[in-house]
Short mmCIF file of C-alpha atoms in Angstrom, two decimals:
data_model
loop_
_atom_site.label_atom_id
_atom_site.label_comp_id
_atom_site.label_asym_id
_atom_site.label_seq_id
_atom_site.Cartn_x
_atom_site.Cartn_y
_atom_site.Cartn_z
CA MET A 1 38.55 26.29 -32.41
CA LYS A 2 37.65 23.92 -29.57
CA LEU A 3 34.64 25.36 -27.74
CA GLU A 4 34.38 22.97 -24.82
CA PRO A 5 36.40 24.06 -21.75
CA ILE A 6 39.25 21.82 -20.66
CA PRO A 7 38.33 20.34 -17.25
CA MET A 8 40.71 20.38 -14.31
CA PRO A 9 42.23 16.96 -13.54
CA GLU A 10 41.13 15.95 -10.05
CA ALA A 11 42.02 13.27 -7.52
CA ASN A 12 39.45 10.49 -7.19
CA ALA A 13 36.69 11.39 -4.72
CA SER A 14 36.96 8.17 -2.72
CA ASP A 15 40.72 8.61 -2.38
CA ARG A 16 40.33 12.25 -1.33
CA ARG A 17 38.38 11.34 1.79
CA ALA A 18 41.39 9.57 3.27
CA GLY A 19 43.91 12.40 3.22
CA PHE A 20 44.68 16.09 2.83
CA GLY A 21 46.42 15.90 -0.55
CA GLU A 22 45.47 18.54 -3.09
CA VAL A 23 42.26 17.78 -4.99
CA ASN A 24 42.87 19.78 -8.16
CA GLN A 25 45.94 18.37 -9.88
CA GLY A 26 46.69 21.25 -12.25
CA TYR A 27 46.92 21.49 -16.03
CA THR A 28 49.70 19.77 -17.91
CA GLU A 29 51.40 21.85 -20.60
CA GLU A 30 49.26 20.09 -23.21
CA LEU A 31 46.02 20.88 -21.38
CA ALA A 32 47.07 24.47 -20.72
CA HIS A 33 47.87 25.02 -24.39
CA ALA A 34 44.53 23.54 -25.43
CA GLU A 35 42.61 25.80 -23.03
CA ALA A 36 44.64 28.85 -24.10
CA GLU A 37 43.73 28.12 -27.73
CA ARG A 38 40.08 28.77 -26.85
CA CYS A 39 40.76 32.42 -25.97
CA LEU A 40 39.33 34.85 -28.54
CA GLN A 41 41.85 37.61 -27.62
CA CYS A 42 39.05 40.18 -27.51
CA LYS A 43 40.32 43.70 -28.21
CA ASN A 44 38.11 45.28 -25.53
CA GLU A 45 39.40 42.79 -22.91
CA PRO A 46 36.18 42.33 -20.88
CA CYS A 47 37.83 39.67 -18.69
CA ARG A 48 40.46 42.15 -17.56
CA ALA A 49 37.75 44.53 -16.37
CA GLY A 50 36.56 41.78 -14.02
CA CYS A 51 39.96 41.39 -12.34
CA PRO A 52 40.38 43.37 -9.08
CA VAL A 53 44.15 43.74 -9.70
CA ASP A 54 43.96 44.39 -13.46
CA VAL A 55 45.93 41.36 -14.64
CA ASP A 56 46.52 41.52 -18.41
CA ILE A 57 44.60 38.30 -18.95
CA PRO A 58 44.62 38.13 -22.77
CA ALA A 59 48.39 38.76 -22.80
CA PHE A 60 49.31 36.01 -20.35
CA ILE A 61 46.97 33.53 -22.03
CA GLU A 62 48.52 34.31 -25.42
CA LEU A 63 51.98 33.71 -23.92
CA ILE A 64 50.84 30.31 -22.67
CA ARG A 65 49.45 29.52 -26.10
CA ALA A 66 52.84 30.39 -27.57
CA GLY A 67 54.64 28.13 -25.09
CA LYS A 68 56.25 31.09 -23.27
CA HIS A 69 55.32 29.93 -19.81
CA THR A 70 57.87 31.91 -17.82
CA GLN A 71 56.86 35.10 -19.57
CA ALA A 72 53.20 34.29 -18.88
CA GLY A 73 53.87 33.99 -15.16
CA LEU A 74 55.91 37.20 -15.11
CA LYS A 75 53.15 39.01 -17.00
CA ILE A 76 50.68 38.07 -14.25
CA LYS A 77 53.16 39.10 -11.57
CA GLU A 78 53.25 42.63 -12.96
CA THR A 79 50.02 43.24 -11.01
CA ASN A 80 49.41 40.03 -9.00
CA ALA A 81 52.33 38.77 -6.92
CA PHE A 82 50.73 35.41 -6.16
CA PRO A 83 49.34 33.67 -9.26
CA ALA A 84 49.85 30.16 -7.86
CA ILE A 85 47.68 31.11 -4.88
CA CYS A 86 45.01 33.12 -6.67
CA GLY A 87 44.73 30.51 -9.40
CA ARG A 88 43.65 28.07 -6.68
CA VAL A 89 41.38 30.01 -4.36
CA CYS A 90 39.97 33.11 -6.07
CA PRO A 91 36.35 33.09 -7.32
CA GLN A 92 37.19 33.64 -10.98
CA GLU A 93 33.71 32.46 -11.96
CA GLN A 94 32.33 35.59 -10.27
CA GLN A 95 35.04 37.95 -11.53
CA CYS A 96 37.15 37.66 -14.69
CA GLN A 97 35.48 34.53 -16.06
CA ALA A 98 32.04 36.05 -15.55
CA GLU A 99 33.04 38.82 -17.99
CA CYS A 100 34.48 36.46 -20.62
CA VAL A 101 32.65 36.66 -23.96
CA LEU A 102 32.33 32.88 -23.99
CA ALA A 103 30.46 33.03 -20.68
CA LYS A 104 27.40 33.93 -22.74
CA GLN A 105 27.55 30.33 -23.98
CA ASP A 106 28.28 29.11 -20.45
CA LYS A 107 31.78 28.15 -21.64
CA PRO A 108 34.15 30.85 -20.33
CA ILE A 109 37.91 30.42 -20.55
CA ASN A 110 39.22 28.73 -17.40
CA ILE A 111 41.30 31.76 -16.52
CA GLY A 112 41.95 30.60 -12.96
CA TYR A 113 43.29 27.23 -14.07
CA LEU A 114 45.61 28.93 -16.56
CA GLU A 115 46.76 31.40 -13.90
CA ARG A 116 47.59 28.49 -11.59
CA PHE A 117 49.49 26.79 -14.40
CA ALA A 118 51.62 29.88 -15.02
CA GLY A 119 52.20 30.45 -11.30
CA ASP A 120 53.21 26.84 -10.69
CA TYR A 121 55.52 26.94 -13.69
CA LEU A 122 57.39 29.88 -12.16
CA ILE A 123 57.74 27.99 -8.86
CA ASP A 124 59.08 24.89 -10.62
CA ASN A 125 61.25 26.89 -13.02
CA PRO A 126 62.31 30.06 -11.19
CA PRO A 127 63.60 32.78 -13.48
CA VAL A 128 66.93 34.54 -12.99
CA GLN A 129 66.70 36.85 -10.01
CA VAL A 130 66.07 40.46 -11.04
CA GLU A 131 68.33 43.05 -9.40
CA ARG A 132 66.79 44.89 -6.48
CA PRO A 133 65.88 48.54 -7.05
CA GLU A 134 67.96 51.35 -5.65
CA ALA A 135 67.27 51.85 -1.94
CA SER A 136 64.95 54.76 -1.18
CA GLY A 137 66.18 55.22 2.38
CA TYR A 138 62.70 54.78 3.83
CA LYS A 139 61.54 52.03 6.19
CA VAL A 140 58.00 50.62 6.20
CA ALA A 141 56.43 48.25 8.74
CA VAL A 142 53.65 45.94 7.59
CA VAL A 143 51.55 44.44 10.38
CA GLY A 144 50.03 41.14 9.27
CA SER A 145 51.25 38.67 6.67
CA GLY A 146 47.98 37.75 5.01
CA PRO A 147 47.25 38.56 1.36
CA ALA A 148 46.96 42.34 1.82
CA GLY A 149 50.14 42.58 3.91
CA LEU A 150 52.21 40.39 1.61
CA ALA A 151 51.05 42.24 -1.51
CA ALA A 152 51.88 45.61 0.03
CA ALA A 153 55.28 44.35 1.20
CA GLY A 154 56.20 43.13 -2.27
CA ASP A 155 55.17 46.32 -4.04
CA LEU A 156 56.91 48.51 -1.47
CA ALA A 157 60.13 46.50 -1.81
CA LYS A 158 59.97 46.87 -5.59
CA ARG A 159 59.88 50.62 -5.03
CA GLY A 160 63.13 50.45 -3.08
CA HIS A 161 61.78 50.72 0.45
CA GLN A 162 63.10 48.62 3.35
CA VAL A 163 60.13 46.51 4.44
CA THR A 164 59.63 44.46 7.59
CA VAL A 165 56.49 42.35 8.04
CA PHE A 166 55.36 41.55 11.58
CA GLU A 167 53.22 38.42 12.00
CA ALA A 168 51.56 37.36 15.27
CA LEU A 169 51.54 33.64 14.44
CA HIS A 170 54.53 31.34 14.07
CA ARG A 171 54.48 31.24 10.27
CA PRO A 172 53.57 33.84 7.63
CA GLY A 173 50.59 33.65 5.33
CA GLY A 174 47.66 34.73 7.46
CA VAL A 175 44.36 33.24 6.33
CA LEU A 176 46.19 31.47 3.50
CA VAL A 177 47.78 29.09 6.03
CA TYR A 178 45.37 29.07 8.96
CA GLY A 179 42.09 29.29 7.09
CA ILE A 180 42.41 27.31 3.84
CA PRO A 181 43.02 23.54 4.02
CA GLU A 182 45.92 21.81 2.32
CA PHE A 183 43.58 19.99 -0.05
CA ARG A 184 42.67 23.34 -1.59
CA LEU A 185 45.86 25.37 -1.07
CA PRO A 186 49.01 23.48 -0.03
CA ASN A 187 51.14 25.35 2.49
CA VAL A 188 54.21 24.66 0.36
CA THR A 189 52.66 26.80 -2.39
CA VAL A 190 52.23 29.69 0.04
CA ASP A 191 55.79 29.21 1.27
CA HIS A 192 57.16 29.50 -2.28
CA GLU A 193 55.31 32.75 -2.87
CA VAL A 194 56.44 34.15 0.50
CA ASP A 195 60.05 33.14 -0.20
CA ALA A 196 59.92 35.23 -3.38
CA LEU A 197 59.37 38.31 -1.21
CA GLY A 198 62.53 37.47 0.71
CA GLN A 199 64.44 37.63 -2.54
CA LEU A 200 63.21 41.22 -2.87
CA GLY A 201 64.65 42.03 0.55
CA VAL A 202 61.44 41.80 2.60
CA GLU A 203 62.10 40.71 6.19
CA ILE A 204 59.35 38.73 7.94
CA ARG A 205 59.33 38.53 11.73
CA THR A 206 56.94 35.98 13.24
CA ASN A 207 55.61 35.64 16.82
CA VAL A 208 55.30 39.42 17.13
CA VAL A 209 51.93 40.74 18.34
CA VAL A 210 51.91 44.42 17.49
CA GLY A 211 49.89 46.15 20.17
CA ARG A 212 51.38 43.90 22.86
CA THR A 213 54.88 42.65 21.96
CA LEU A 214 55.49 45.96 20.19
CA THR A 215 53.43 49.11 19.98
CA VAL A 216 53.04 51.40 17.01
CA ASP A 217 55.01 54.00 18.96
CA ASP A 218 57.82 51.43 19.28
CA LEU A 219 57.78 50.90 15.52
CA ARG A 220 57.95 54.60 14.78
CA GLN A 221 60.08 56.05 17.55
CA GLN A 222 62.45 53.24 18.57
CA MET A 223 62.70 51.25 15.33
CA GLY A 224 62.54 54.22 12.98
CA PHE A 225 59.78 53.16 10.58
CA ASP A 226 58.61 56.02 8.38
CA ALA A 227 55.18 54.49 7.59
CA ILE A 228 53.06 51.61 8.82
CA PHE A 229 50.50 49.45 6.99
CA LEU A 230 47.97 47.59 9.13
CA ALA A 231 46.74 44.40 7.44
CA LEU A 232 45.23 42.69 10.46
CA GLY A 233 42.56 40.62 8.73
CA ALA A 234 39.28 39.58 10.32
CA GLY A 235 40.12 36.54 12.39
CA ALA A 236 37.57 36.70 15.20
CA PRO A 237 34.66 34.29 14.71
CA ILE A 238 31.01 35.28 14.57
CA PHE A 239 28.73 33.05 16.62
CA LEU A 240 24.97 32.56 16.41
CA GLY A 241 24.06 33.61 19.94
CA LEU A 242 21.99 30.48 20.54
CA ASP A 243 21.34 28.60 23.76
CA GLY A 244 23.92 25.85 24.28
CA GLU A 245 26.52 27.42 22.00
CA ASN A 246 29.10 27.15 24.81
CA LEU A 247 28.66 23.38 25.14
CA PRO A 248 31.68 21.11 24.67
CA GLY A 249 31.45 19.95 21.07
CA VAL A 250 30.47 23.34 19.61
CA MET A 251 33.31 25.31 18.04
CA SER A 252 33.92 28.03 15.48
CA ALA A 253 35.20 27.25 12.01
CA ASN A 254 38.09 29.63 12.77
CA GLU A 255 39.33 27.44 15.60
CA PHE A 256 38.62 24.19 13.80
CA LEU A 257 40.42 25.17 10.60
CA THR A 258 43.33 26.80 12.43
CA ARG A 259 43.90 23.61 14.38
CA VAL A 260 43.64 21.48 11.26
CA ASN A 261 45.60 23.71 8.87
CA LEU A 262 48.19 25.65 10.84
CA MET A 263 48.57 23.25 13.78
CA ARG A 264 48.29 20.13 11.60
CA ALA A 265 45.77 18.33 13.81
CA PHE A 266 45.29 15.77 11.04
CA ASP A 267 48.90 14.60 11.39
CA GLU A 268 49.51 12.11 14.21
CA ASP A 269 53.14 13.28 14.46
CA TYR A 270 51.94 16.64 15.84
CA ASP A 271 50.86 17.17 19.46
CA THR A 272 48.11 19.63 18.51
CA PRO A 273 44.95 17.53 18.25
CA VAL A 274 41.40 18.64 17.53
CA GLN A 275 38.14 16.94 18.44
CA ARG A 276 37.25 14.40 15.77
CA GLY A 277 33.48 14.20 15.55
CA ARG A 278 31.56 11.06 14.59
CA ASN A 279 28.37 12.85 13.47
CA VAL A 280 29.42 16.37 12.48
CA THR A 281 27.12 19.31 11.74
CA VAL A 282 28.47 22.38 9.93
CA ILE A 283 26.39 25.57 9.91
CA GLY A 284 26.89 27.98 7.00
CA GLY A 285 26.99 28.15 3.22
CA GLY A 286 30.26 29.82 2.26
CA ASN A 287 33.71 28.53 1.35
CA VAL A 288 34.66 28.30 5.04
CA ALA A 289 31.70 25.99 5.63
CA MET A 290 32.82 23.84 2.68
CA ASP A 291 36.39 23.75 3.97
CA SER A 292 35.19 22.77 7.45
CA SER A 293 32.86 20.02 6.27
CA ARG A 294 35.43 18.55 3.89
CA ALA A 295 38.11 18.64 6.60
CA ALA A 296 35.74 16.83 8.98
CA VAL A 297 35.27 14.11 6.37
CA ARG A 298 39.04 13.66 6.16
CA LEU A 299 39.32 13.45 9.95
CA GLY A 300 37.16 10.32 9.86
CA ALA A 301 33.61 11.49 10.55
CA GLU A 302 30.96 8.87 9.80
CA SER A 303 28.55 11.55 8.64
CA VAL A 304 28.87 15.27 7.92
CA LYS A 305 25.75 17.41 7.46
CA LEU A 306 25.81 21.01 6.33
CA LEU A 307 22.86 23.21 7.36
CA TYR A 308 22.13 26.27 5.25
CA ARG A 309 19.17 28.57 5.74
CA ARG A 310 18.64 29.37 2.07
CA THR A 311 18.70 27.21 -1.07
CA ARG A 312 21.61 25.98 -3.15
CA ALA A 313 21.12 28.90 -5.57
CA GLU A 314 21.91 31.46 -2.83
CA MET A 315 24.99 29.73 -1.44
CA PRO A 316 28.01 32.08 -1.55
CA ALA A 317 30.47 29.17 -1.76
CA ARG A 318 32.21 28.47 -5.05
CA ILE A 319 30.33 25.99 -7.23
CA GLU A 320 33.44 23.82 -7.52
CA GLU A 321 33.80 23.60 -3.74
CA VAL A 322 30.15 22.62 -3.30
CA ARG A 323 30.55 19.92 -5.93
CA HIS A 324 33.72 18.59 -4.30
CA ALA A 325 31.98 18.48 -0.91
CA GLU A 326 29.06 16.48 -2.30
CA GLU A 327 31.41 14.08 -4.10
CA GLU A 328 33.19 13.48 -0.80
CA GLY A 329 29.98 12.57 1.01
CA VAL A 330 28.87 15.81 2.71
CA LEU A 331 25.06 15.89 3.06
CA PHE A 332 23.35 19.24 2.46
CA GLU A 333 20.24 20.35 4.33
CA PHE A 334 18.83 23.47 2.64
CA LEU A 335 16.27 25.89 4.07
CA VAL A 336 17.23 24.90 7.61
CA ALA A 337 18.34 27.14 10.48
CA PRO A 338 19.52 26.05 13.95
CA THR A 339 17.61 27.41 16.96
CA ARG A 340 19.55 25.90 19.89
CA PHE A 341 22.14 23.31 20.84
CA LEU A 342 21.01 20.43 23.06
CA ALA A 343 23.10 18.60 25.64
CA ASP A 344 23.32 15.08 27.03
CA GLU A 345 25.45 14.62 30.15
CA GLY A 346 26.97 18.05 29.69
CA ARG A 347 28.09 17.61 26.07
CA LEU A 348 26.58 18.47 22.70
CA ALA A 349 24.09 15.83 21.60
CA ALA A 350 21.86 17.49 19.01
CA VAL A 351 20.99 20.68 17.16
CA GLU A 352 17.39 21.83 17.21
CA CYS A 353 16.38 23.36 13.86
CA LEU A 354 13.53 25.05 12.02
CA ARG A 355 12.53 24.64 8.40
CA MET A 356 12.62 27.88 6.40
CA GLU A 357 11.06 29.35 3.28
CA LEU A 358 12.29 32.25 1.18
CA GLY A 359 10.59 35.61 1.47
CA GLU A 360 11.42 39.03 0.02
CA PRO A 361 15.04 39.97 -0.81
CA ASP A 362 17.15 41.44 2.00
CA GLU A 363 20.00 43.98 1.84
CA SER A 364 22.26 41.37 0.20
CA GLY A 365 19.82 41.00 -2.71
CA ARG A 366 19.07 37.41 -1.77
CA ARG A 367 15.63 36.30 -0.65
CA ARG A 368 15.30 36.41 3.11
CA PRO A 369 14.82 33.07 4.92
CA VAL A 370 11.57 33.03 6.92
CA PRO A 371 10.87 30.40 9.63
CA ILE A 372 8.00 27.98 9.08
CA PRO A 373 6.06 27.76 12.36
CA GLY A 374 5.79 24.29 13.85
CA SER A 375 8.54 22.82 11.67
CA GLU A 376 10.99 22.09 14.50
CA PHE A 377 13.19 19.00 14.25
CA THR A 378 16.51 17.86 15.70
CA VAL A 379 19.76 16.67 14.15
CA GLU A 380 21.79 14.31 16.33
CA THR A 381 25.41 15.43 16.43
CA ASP A 382 28.47 15.24 18.65
CA GLN A 383 30.32 18.11 16.95
CA ALA A 384 28.94 21.36 15.55
CA ILE A 385 31.12 23.79 13.60
CA VAL A 386 29.78 27.33 13.25
CA ALA A 387 30.90 28.81 9.91
CA VAL A 388 28.80 31.95 9.50
CA GLY A 389 31.53 34.57 9.11
CA ALA A 390 34.27 36.43 10.93
CA ARG A 391 34.88 39.94 12.23
CA VAL A 392 37.76 42.19 13.16
CA ASN A 393 39.49 41.09 16.35
CA PRO A 394 38.65 43.55 19.15
CA SER A 395 42.38 43.69 20.00
CA ALA A 396 42.78 45.88 16.90
CA ARG A 397 41.79 48.77 19.15
CA LEU A 398 44.98 48.24 21.15
CA ILE A 399 47.30 48.81 18.21
CA VAL A 400 46.83 52.55 17.76
CA PRO A 401 44.87 54.14 20.60
CA GLY A 402 42.55 56.82 19.30
CA MET A 403 42.52 55.53 15.72
CA GLU A 404 39.05 55.94 14.21
CA GLN A 405 37.01 52.75 13.79
CA ASP A 406 33.38 52.09 12.94
CA GLY A 407 30.84 50.28 15.10
CA LYS A 408 32.00 46.88 13.81
CA GLY A 409 35.65 47.53 14.61
CA HIS A 410 36.71 48.21 11.01
CA ILE A 411 39.46 50.79 10.74
CA ILE A 412 38.25 53.92 8.99
CA VAL A 413 40.55 55.03 6.16
CA ASP A 414 40.60 57.63 3.44
CA PRO A 415 39.02 55.85 0.46
CA GLU A 416 41.67 57.13 -1.93
CA THR A 417 44.88 56.78 0.08
CA LEU A 418 43.86 54.15 2.68
CA MET A 419 45.47 56.35 5.35
CA THR A 420 43.91 56.09 8.81
CA SER A 421 43.15 59.02 11.10
CA ILE A 422 46.81 58.78 12.24
CA PRO A 423 49.19 60.35 9.68
CA GLY A 424 51.61 57.82 8.24
CA VAL A 425 49.54 54.84 9.37
CA PHE A 426 47.63 53.07 6.61
CA ALA A 427 45.26 50.07 6.68
CA GLY A 428 43.71 47.65 4.21
CA GLY A 429 42.19 44.26 3.62
CA ASP A 430 39.56 42.67 5.85
CA VAL A 431 40.28 45.02 8.76
CA VAL A 432 38.90 47.84 6.58
CA GLY A 433 36.32 46.24 4.30
CA GLY A 434 35.19 43.17 6.19
CA GLU A 435 35.59 39.65 4.81
CA GLU A 436 36.95 39.88 1.29
CA THR A 437 38.35 37.46 -1.26
CA VAL A 438 42.10 36.89 -1.52
CA ILE A 439 42.32 38.87 -4.74
CA GLU A 440 40.40 41.81 -3.24
CA ALA A 441 42.84 41.83 -0.31
CA LEU A 442 45.74 41.80 -2.78
CA SER A 443 44.17 44.80 -4.50
CA HIS A 444 44.03 46.66 -1.19
CA GLY A 445 47.67 45.85 -0.53
CA ARG A 446 48.77 47.15 -3.92
CA ARG A 447 46.74 50.35 -3.53
CA ALA A 448 48.20 50.92 -0.08
CA ALA A 449 51.75 50.40 -1.35
CA ALA A 450 51.26 53.03 -4.05
CA ALA A 451 49.78 55.48 -1.55
CA ILE A 452 52.55 54.86 1.01
CA ASP A 453 55.17 55.42 -1.67
CA LYS A 454 53.61 58.78 -2.55
CA TYR A 455 53.38 59.71 1.12
CA LEU A 456 57.05 58.92 1.74
CA ARG A 457 58.18 60.84 -1.30
CA GLY A 458 56.05 63.83 -0.32
CA SER A 459 53.63 63.71 -3.22
CA CYS A 460 50.43 63.11 -1.28
#
């Protein structure tokens, strides 16, 4: 048996800097078969225990090994509706691959790459359409078309319910289309997965802001929906609260990536530009910070520096994304925290920073960064992108007046059923649990669909 993992074919780093084409090129059938051959088919299935949606990982890998690629994709879709998406963006190295027996040798099966292969195969070779289930007679509204909303919509449709998804933006996908760049997740891949929901009978209505365009009372009383699932995401940026943060040239990663991804600011044929910095500074250490810095490189920045207040070992970003960023020329400054933004003639000119050292662990389990007195220095920059997290949009309070929320704006739900304090109104995803991974949001959507189905049929 071949022990060495099969690497993912990638576009050349120097070529990547010039455009937004996808970096990871995907396994060929030959490479996928070779990687599948490495799987030990463990009877206790430890990898499956690491999957938030309980994909039967050994089964789909064995189907790939046997050359049954369509069946492999359908096996994944039994519990995960979007393998082509999750195979690209989910942190498998922290979930299923971390539980792989071969991880003890630092050579786990590349489960994510195989999942992407199976998902892409289904897109390129769509199977015969399965007949829709018998109609239940119930109508469900899903508010938000991000991962949680789409997953819930698909599962509810499979149970025979009439599902309508309401999306505030002009195209469905939520964070998948506004937050993740094309070089990591092409929009066409999201479109294919969304189109599959249409084949199940799911209707998606864009440019509808529930809470303003429509109210929940409108959905229930005028439009006759029997249940509602709120999958609003967490799209409001978190800022640092530093002096000068309102200067021209300072922006949130949310705005920057939305302009680049959804509004196609990188394409000269679109009249939706974004500031293109010459010396760009990105603040943060997660995947959003990597996406922002790599997008800035592609927009023509001469230099891109990423400031992170801890060390490389504590960075929450995926290892692969950090490596790709370095290959593309992003410069990392570790143990550095900004203290204020400095102006010249009314515009951003520099970021003042402090050196840090690591102290005792904080509530996250990571060692707390502690400022080093007298270590101030400045980084010259004409564009700063703040990528330190996101929160629930305060407008969520407008959707269902009186609905219980915590101090951070998260909707409070029953932990078992995901029902809110309003009967028949459910919620899941980031609006409940804060920033989550795509696969965790999918898990919330599936759980909510099961609970809504029970509610409608009077069994909960």
